[in-house]
Amino acid sequence: VEQKGMIYKVTLTGLTIRVIVTLRNPTNVSADLSKTRVEVLYQDKVLASSKKQEETFTIPKEDFKEMEPIDIELDLLKVVTSI
C-alpha cells in the first residue's frame, strides 16, 4: 500500500485533504476489495473523515490499482478546539 496526502483546497472555514492510495496485489489470484472510510486522528480523536463509499473494485493478479482520490473536509474550528 502506498498513500499520498496533500492539501487540496483551503477556505476560510477549513481545508480539504486529498489522499491517493495505490494498492498492490503480489499474489497470483485477483482480489476483490471494498472502498473504506479514511479518518484523520489527533490524540485518538477523530478530527475528520471521508464519506463512506459502497463501491468494490478488483485488483488483478500481480498488478496494482490506484484508487480514486479520497477527499477529507477538515473544519479548522474543530481542529483548534481539539488541540
Tab-separated table of C-alpha atoms in Angstrom:
chain	number	residue	atom	x	y	z
A	1	VAL	CA	0.000	0.000	0.000
A	2	GLU	CA	1.261	3.430	-0.936
A	3	GLN	CA	-0.546	6.586	0.079
A	4	LYS	CA	0.000	10.211	-0.749
A	5	GLY	CA	-1.741	13.035	1.068
A	6	MET	CA	-1.819	16.678	0.113
A	7	ILE	CA	-3.711	19.825	0.945
A	8	TYR	CA	-6.091	20.117	-1.985
A	9	LYS	CA	-8.163	23.192	-1.131
A	10	VAL	CA	-8.119	25.914	1.551
A	11	THR	CA	-11.124	28.041	2.534
A	12	LEU	CA	-11.860	30.456	5.373
A	13	THR	CA	-13.509	27.697	7.408
A	14	GLY	CA	-11.277	24.738	6.696
A	15	LEU	CA	-9.330	22.741	4.206
A	16	THR	CA	-9.646	19.654	2.074
A	17	ILE	CA	-7.022	16.937	2.270
A	18	ARG	CA	-6.798	14.677	-0.771
A	19	VAL	CA	-5.464	11.163	-0.249
A	20	ILE	CA	-4.435	8.916	-3.140
A	21	VAL	CA	-3.931	5.244	-2.312
A	22	THR	CA	-2.235	2.655	-4.518
A	23	LEU	CA	-2.831	-0.988	-3.616
A	24	ARG	CA	-0.575	-3.749	-4.877
A	25	ASN	CA	-1.546	-7.381	-5.297
A	26	PRO	CA	1.609	-9.538	-5.397
A	27	THR	CA	-0.349	-12.825	-5.427
A	28	ASN	CA	-1.254	-14.986	-8.413
A	29	VAL	CA	-5.035	-14.509	-7.892
A	30	SER	CA	-7.135	-11.377	-8.307
A	31	ALA	CA	-8.532	-9.655	-5.216
A	32	ASP	CA	-11.949	-8.016	-4.763
A	33	LEU	CA	-11.936	-5.199	-2.196
A	34	SER	CA	-14.357	-2.601	-0.857
A	35	LYS	CA	-13.511	1.060	-0.512
A	36	THR	CA	-13.262	2.193	3.072
A	37	ARG	CA	-13.578	5.342	5.099
A	38	VAL	CA	-10.425	7.324	5.899
A	39	GLU	CA	-10.104	9.197	9.198
A	40	VAL	CA	-7.815	11.995	10.387
A	41	LEU	CA	-6.913	11.398	14.047
A	42	TYR	CA	-5.240	13.563	16.664
A	43	GLN	CA	-4.579	12.021	20.094
A	44	ASP	CA	-7.195	9.309	19.477
A	45	LYS	CA	-9.848	11.883	18.477
A	46	VAL	CA	-11.394	11.835	15.005
A	47	LEU	CA	-10.986	15.320	13.536
A	48	ALA	CA	-12.445	14.463	10.147
A	49	SER	CA	-13.330	11.517	7.951
A	50	SER	CA	-14.118	10.807	4.350
A	51	LYS	CA	-17.560	9.748	3.228
A	52	LYS	CA	-18.163	6.003	3.286
A	53	GLN	CA	-18.320	4.559	-0.210
A	54	GLU	CA	-20.269	1.421	-1.074
A	55	GLU	CA	-18.068	0.586	-4.044
A	56	THR	CA	-15.990	-2.520	-4.700
A	57	PHE	CA	-13.128	-2.966	-7.126
A	58	THR	CA	-10.821	-5.698	-8.363
A	59	ILE	CA	-7.039	-5.729	-8.337
A	60	PRO	CA	-5.772	-8.175	-10.971
A	61	LYS	CA	-3.176	-10.764	-10.005
A	62	GLU	CA	0.401	-9.454	-9.779
A	63	ASP	CA	-0.789	-5.919	-10.517
A	64	PHE	CA	-1.725	-2.684	-8.743
A	65	LYS	CA	-4.680	-0.338	-8.612
A	66	GLU	CA	-4.652	3.380	-7.883
A	67	MET	CA	-7.909	4.239	-6.164
A	68	GLU	CA	-9.941	7.323	-6.953
A	69	PRO	CA	-8.806	10.273	-4.813
A	70	ILE	CA	-10.385	10.413	-1.347
A	71	ASP	CA	-11.228	13.943	-0.163
A	72	ILE	CA	-11.476	14.715	3.549
A	73	GLU	CA	-13.031	18.014	4.673
A	74	LEU	CA	-11.243	19.328	7.769
A	75	ASP	CA	-13.051	22.013	9.823
A	76	LEU	CA	-10.412	24.380	11.238
A	77	LEU	CA	-12.592	25.312	14.233
A	78	LYS	CA	-12.800	21.655	15.235
A	79	VAL	CA	-9.027	21.301	14.861
A	80	VAL	CA	-8.317	24.384	17.016
A	81	THR	CA	-10.722	23.298	19.790
A	82	SER	CA	-9.248	19.763	19.801
A	83	ILE	CA	-5.631	20.817	20.330
